[in-house]
JSON list of N, CA and C in Angstrom, two decimals:
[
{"chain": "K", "resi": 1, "resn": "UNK", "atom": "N", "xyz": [15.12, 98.93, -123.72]},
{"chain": "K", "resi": 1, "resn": "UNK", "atom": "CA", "xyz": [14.33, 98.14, -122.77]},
{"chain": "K", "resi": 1, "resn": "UNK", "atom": "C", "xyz": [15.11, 97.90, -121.46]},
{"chain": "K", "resi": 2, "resn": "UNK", "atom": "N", "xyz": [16.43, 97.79, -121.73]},
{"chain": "K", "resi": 2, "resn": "UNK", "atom": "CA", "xyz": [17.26, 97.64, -120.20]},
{"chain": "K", "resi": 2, "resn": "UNK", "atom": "C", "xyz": [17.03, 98.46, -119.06]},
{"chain": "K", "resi": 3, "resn": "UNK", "atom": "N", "xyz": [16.45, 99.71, -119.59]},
{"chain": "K", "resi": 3, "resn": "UNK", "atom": "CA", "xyz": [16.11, 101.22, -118.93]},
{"chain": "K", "resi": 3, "resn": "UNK", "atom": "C", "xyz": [15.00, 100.66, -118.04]},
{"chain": "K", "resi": 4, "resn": "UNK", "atom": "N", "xyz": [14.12, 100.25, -118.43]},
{"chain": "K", "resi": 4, "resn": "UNK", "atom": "CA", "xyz": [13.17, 99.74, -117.51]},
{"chain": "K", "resi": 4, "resn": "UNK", "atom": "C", "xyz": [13.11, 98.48, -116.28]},
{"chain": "K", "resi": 5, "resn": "UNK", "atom": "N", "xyz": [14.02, 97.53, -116.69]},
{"chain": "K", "resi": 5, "resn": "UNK", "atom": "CA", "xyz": [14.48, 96.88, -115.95]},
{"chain": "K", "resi": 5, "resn": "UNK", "atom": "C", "xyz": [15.17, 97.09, -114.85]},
{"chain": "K", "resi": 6, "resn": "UNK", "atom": "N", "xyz": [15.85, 98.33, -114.71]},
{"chain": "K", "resi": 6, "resn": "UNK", "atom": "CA", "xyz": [16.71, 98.69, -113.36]},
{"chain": "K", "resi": 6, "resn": "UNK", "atom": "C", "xyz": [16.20, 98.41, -112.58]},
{"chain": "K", "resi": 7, "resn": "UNK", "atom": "N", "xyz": [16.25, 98.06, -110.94]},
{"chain": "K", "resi": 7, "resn": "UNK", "atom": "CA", "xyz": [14.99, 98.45, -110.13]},
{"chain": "K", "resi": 7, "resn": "UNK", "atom": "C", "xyz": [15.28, 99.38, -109.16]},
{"chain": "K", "resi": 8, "resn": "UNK", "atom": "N", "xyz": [14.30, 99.16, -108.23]},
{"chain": "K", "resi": 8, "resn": "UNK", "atom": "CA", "xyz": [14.29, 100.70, -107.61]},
{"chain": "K", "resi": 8, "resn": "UNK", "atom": "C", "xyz": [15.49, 100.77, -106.59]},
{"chain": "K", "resi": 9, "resn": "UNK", "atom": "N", "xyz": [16.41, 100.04, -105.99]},
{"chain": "K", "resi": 9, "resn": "UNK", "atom": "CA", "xyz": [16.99, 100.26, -105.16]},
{"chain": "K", "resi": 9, "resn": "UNK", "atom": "C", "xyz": [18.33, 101.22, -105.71]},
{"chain": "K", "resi": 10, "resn": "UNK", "atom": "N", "xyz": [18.78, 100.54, -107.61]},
{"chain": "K", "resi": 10, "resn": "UNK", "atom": "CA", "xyz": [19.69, 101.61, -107.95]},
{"chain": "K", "resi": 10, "resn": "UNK", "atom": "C", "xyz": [18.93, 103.24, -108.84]},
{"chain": "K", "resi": 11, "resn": "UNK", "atom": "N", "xyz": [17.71, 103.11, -109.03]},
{"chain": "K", "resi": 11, "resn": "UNK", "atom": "CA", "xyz": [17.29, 104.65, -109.44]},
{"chain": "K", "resi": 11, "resn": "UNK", "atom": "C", "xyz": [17.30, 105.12, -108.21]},
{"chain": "K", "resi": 12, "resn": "UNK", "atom": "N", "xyz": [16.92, 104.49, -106.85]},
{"chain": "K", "resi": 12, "resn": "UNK", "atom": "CA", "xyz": [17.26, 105.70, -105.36]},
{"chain": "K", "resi": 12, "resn": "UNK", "atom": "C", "xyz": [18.55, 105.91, -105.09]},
{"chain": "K", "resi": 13, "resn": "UNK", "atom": "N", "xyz": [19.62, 105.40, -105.69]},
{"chain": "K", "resi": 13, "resn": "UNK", "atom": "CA", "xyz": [21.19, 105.21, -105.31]},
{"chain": "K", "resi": 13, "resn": "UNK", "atom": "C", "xyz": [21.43, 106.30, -106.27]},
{"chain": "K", "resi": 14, "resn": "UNK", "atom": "N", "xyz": [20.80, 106.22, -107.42]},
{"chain": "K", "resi": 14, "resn": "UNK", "atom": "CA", "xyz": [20.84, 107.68, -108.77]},
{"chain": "K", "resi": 14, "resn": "UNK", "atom": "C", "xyz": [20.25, 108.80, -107.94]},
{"chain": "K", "resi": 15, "resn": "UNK", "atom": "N", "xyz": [19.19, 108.88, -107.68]},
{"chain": "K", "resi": 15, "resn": "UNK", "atom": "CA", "xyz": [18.61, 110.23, -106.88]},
{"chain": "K", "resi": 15, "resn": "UNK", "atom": "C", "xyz": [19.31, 110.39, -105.90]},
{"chain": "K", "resi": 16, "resn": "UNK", "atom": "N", "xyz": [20.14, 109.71, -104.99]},
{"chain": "K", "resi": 16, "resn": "UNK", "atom": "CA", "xyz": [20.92, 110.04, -103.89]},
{"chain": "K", "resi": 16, "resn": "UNK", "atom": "C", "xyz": [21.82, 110.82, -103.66]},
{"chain": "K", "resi": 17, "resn": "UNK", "atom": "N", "xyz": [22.54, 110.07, -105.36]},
{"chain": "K", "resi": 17, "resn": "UNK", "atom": "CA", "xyz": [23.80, 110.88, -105.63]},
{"chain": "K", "resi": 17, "resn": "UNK", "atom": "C", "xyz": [23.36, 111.82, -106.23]},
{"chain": "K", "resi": 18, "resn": "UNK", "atom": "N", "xyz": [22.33, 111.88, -107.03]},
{"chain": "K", "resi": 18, "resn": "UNK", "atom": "CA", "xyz": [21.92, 113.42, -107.88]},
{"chain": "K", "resi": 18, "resn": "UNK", "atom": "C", "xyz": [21.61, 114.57, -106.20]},
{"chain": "K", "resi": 19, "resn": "UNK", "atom": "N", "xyz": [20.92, 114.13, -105.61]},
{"chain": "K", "resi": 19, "resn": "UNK", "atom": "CA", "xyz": [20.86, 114.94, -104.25]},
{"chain": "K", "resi": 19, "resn": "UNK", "atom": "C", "xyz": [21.89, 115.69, -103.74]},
{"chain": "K", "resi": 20, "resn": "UNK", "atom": "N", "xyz": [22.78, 114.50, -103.61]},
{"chain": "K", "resi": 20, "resn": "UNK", "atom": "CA", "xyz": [24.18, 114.79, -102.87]},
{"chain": "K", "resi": 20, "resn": "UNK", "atom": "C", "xyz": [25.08, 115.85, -103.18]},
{"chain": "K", "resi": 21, "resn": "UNK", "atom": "N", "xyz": [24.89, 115.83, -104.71]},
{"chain": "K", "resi": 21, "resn": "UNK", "atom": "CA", "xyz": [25.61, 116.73, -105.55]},
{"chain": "K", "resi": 21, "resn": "UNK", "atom": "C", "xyz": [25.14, 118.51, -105.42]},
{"chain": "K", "resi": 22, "resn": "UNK", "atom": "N", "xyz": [23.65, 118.38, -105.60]},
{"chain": "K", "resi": 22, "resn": "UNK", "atom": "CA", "xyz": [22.90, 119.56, -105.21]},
{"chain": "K", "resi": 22, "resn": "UNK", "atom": "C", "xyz": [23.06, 119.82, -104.20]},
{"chain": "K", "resi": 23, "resn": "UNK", "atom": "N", "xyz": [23.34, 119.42, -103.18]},
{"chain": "K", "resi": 23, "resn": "UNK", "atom": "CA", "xyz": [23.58, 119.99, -101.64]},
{"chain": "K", "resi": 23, "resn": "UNK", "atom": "C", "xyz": [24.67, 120.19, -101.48]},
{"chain": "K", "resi": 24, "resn": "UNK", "atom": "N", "xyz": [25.89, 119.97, -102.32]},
{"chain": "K", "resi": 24, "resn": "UNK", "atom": "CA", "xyz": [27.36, 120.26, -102.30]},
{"chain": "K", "resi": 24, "resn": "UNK", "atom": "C", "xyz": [27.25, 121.68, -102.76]},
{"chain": "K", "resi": 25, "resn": "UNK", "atom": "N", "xyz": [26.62, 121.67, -104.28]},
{"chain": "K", "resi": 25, "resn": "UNK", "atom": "CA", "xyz": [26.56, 122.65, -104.58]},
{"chain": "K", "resi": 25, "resn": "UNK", "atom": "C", "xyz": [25.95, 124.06, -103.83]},
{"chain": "K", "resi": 26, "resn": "UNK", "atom": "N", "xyz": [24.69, 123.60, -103.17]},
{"chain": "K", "resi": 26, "resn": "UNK", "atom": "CA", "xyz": [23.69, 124.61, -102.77]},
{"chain": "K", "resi": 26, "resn": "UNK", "atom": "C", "xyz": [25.11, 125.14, -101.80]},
{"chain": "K", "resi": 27, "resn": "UNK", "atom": "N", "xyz": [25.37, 124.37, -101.11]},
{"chain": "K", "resi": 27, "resn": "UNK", "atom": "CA", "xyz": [26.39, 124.86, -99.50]},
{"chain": "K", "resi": 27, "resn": "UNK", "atom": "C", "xyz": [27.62, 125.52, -100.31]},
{"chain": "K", "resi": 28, "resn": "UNK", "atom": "N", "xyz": [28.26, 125.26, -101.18]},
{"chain": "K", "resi": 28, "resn": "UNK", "atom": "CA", "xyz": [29.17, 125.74, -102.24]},
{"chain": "K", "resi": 28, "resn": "UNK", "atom": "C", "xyz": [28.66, 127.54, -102.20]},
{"chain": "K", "resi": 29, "resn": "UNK", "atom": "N", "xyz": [27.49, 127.60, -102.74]},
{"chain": "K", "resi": 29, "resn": "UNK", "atom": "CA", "xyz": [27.08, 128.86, -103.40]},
{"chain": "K", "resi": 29, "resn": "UNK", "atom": "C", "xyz": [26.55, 129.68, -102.08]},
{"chain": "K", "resi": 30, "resn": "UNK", "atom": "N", "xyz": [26.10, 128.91, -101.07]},
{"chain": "K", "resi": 30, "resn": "UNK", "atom": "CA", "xyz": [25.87, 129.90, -99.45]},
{"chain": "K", "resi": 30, "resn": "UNK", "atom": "C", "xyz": [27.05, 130.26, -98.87]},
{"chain": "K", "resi": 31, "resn": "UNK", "atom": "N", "xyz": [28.23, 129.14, -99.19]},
{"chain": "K", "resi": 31, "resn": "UNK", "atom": "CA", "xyz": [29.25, 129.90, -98.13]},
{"chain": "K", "resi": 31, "resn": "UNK", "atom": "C", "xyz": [29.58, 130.99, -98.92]},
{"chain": "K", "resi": 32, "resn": "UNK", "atom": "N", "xyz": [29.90, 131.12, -100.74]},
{"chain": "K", "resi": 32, "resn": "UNK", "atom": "CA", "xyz": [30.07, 132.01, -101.40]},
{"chain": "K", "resi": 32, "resn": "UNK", "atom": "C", "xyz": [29.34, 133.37, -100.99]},
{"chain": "K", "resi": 33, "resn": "UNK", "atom": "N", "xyz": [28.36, 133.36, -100.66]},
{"chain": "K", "resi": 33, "resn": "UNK", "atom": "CA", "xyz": [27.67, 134.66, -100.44]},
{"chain": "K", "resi": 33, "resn": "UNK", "atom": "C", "xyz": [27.53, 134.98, -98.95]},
{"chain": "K", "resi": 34, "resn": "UNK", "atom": "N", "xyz": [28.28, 134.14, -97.97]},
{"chain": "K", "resi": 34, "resn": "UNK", "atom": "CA", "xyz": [28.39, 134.95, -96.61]},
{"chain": "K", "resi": 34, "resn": "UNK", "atom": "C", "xyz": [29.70, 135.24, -96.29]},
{"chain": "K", "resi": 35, "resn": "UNK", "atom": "N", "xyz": [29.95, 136.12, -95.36]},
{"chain": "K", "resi": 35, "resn": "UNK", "atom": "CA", "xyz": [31.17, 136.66, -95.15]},
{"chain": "K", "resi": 35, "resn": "UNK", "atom": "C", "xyz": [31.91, 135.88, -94.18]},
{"chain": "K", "resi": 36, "resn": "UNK", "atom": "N", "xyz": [33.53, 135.28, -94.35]},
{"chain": "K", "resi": 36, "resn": "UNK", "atom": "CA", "xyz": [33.76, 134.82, -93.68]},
{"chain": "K", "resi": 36, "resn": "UNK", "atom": "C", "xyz": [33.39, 134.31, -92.10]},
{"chain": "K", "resi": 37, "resn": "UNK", "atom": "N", "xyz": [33.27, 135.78, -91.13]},
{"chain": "K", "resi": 37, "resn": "UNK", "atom": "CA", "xyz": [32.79, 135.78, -90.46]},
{"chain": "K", "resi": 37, "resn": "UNK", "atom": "C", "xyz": [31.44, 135.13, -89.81]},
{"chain": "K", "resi": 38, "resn": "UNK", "atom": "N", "xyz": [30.26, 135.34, -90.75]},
{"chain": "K", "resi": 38, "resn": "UNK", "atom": "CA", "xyz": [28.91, 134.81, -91.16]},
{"chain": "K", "resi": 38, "resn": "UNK", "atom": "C", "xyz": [29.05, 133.14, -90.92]},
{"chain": "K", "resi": 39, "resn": "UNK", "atom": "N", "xyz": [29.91, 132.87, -92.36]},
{"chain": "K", "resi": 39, "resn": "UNK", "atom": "CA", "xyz": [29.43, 131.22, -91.99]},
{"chain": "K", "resi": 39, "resn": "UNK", "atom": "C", "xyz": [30.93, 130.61, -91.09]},
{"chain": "K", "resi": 40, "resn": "UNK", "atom": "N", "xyz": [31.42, 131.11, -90.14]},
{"chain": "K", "resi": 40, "resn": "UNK", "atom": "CA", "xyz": [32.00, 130.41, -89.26]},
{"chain": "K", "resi": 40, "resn": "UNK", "atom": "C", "xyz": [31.23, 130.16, -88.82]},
{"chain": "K", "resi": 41, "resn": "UNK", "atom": "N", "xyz": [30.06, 130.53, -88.03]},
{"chain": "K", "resi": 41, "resn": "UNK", "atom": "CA", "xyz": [28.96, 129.69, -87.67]},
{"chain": "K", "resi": 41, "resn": "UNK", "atom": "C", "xyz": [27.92, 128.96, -88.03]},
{"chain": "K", "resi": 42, "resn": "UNK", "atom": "N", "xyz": [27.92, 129.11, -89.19]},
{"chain": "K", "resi": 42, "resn": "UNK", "atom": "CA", "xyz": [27.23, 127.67, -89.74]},
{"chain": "K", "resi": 42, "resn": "UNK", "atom": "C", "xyz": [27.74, 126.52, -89.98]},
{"chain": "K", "resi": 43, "resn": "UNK", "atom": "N", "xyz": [29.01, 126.67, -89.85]},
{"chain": "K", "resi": 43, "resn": "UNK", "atom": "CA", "xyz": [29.70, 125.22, -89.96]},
{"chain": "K", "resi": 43, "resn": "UNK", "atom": "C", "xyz": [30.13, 124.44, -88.66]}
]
């Protein structure tokens, strides 16, 4: 029952960081697949 009680300001602080993590990752796995050269300019 505690599960339900959270409220919403820390399940958006959970999705935030779940976000945060996925976008580390996503940028992780793009610079992996461009060539040095490539993502000097994306950064």
């Amino acid at each position: 029952m505690g599960e339900l009680n959270s409220g919403p300001a820390e399940n958006s602080l959970h999705i935030s960081i779940l976000n945060q993590k996925a976008t580390q990752s996503l940028k992780r796995e793009f610079l992996c697949n461009k060539s040095p050269r490539q993502w000097r300019s994306v950064l």
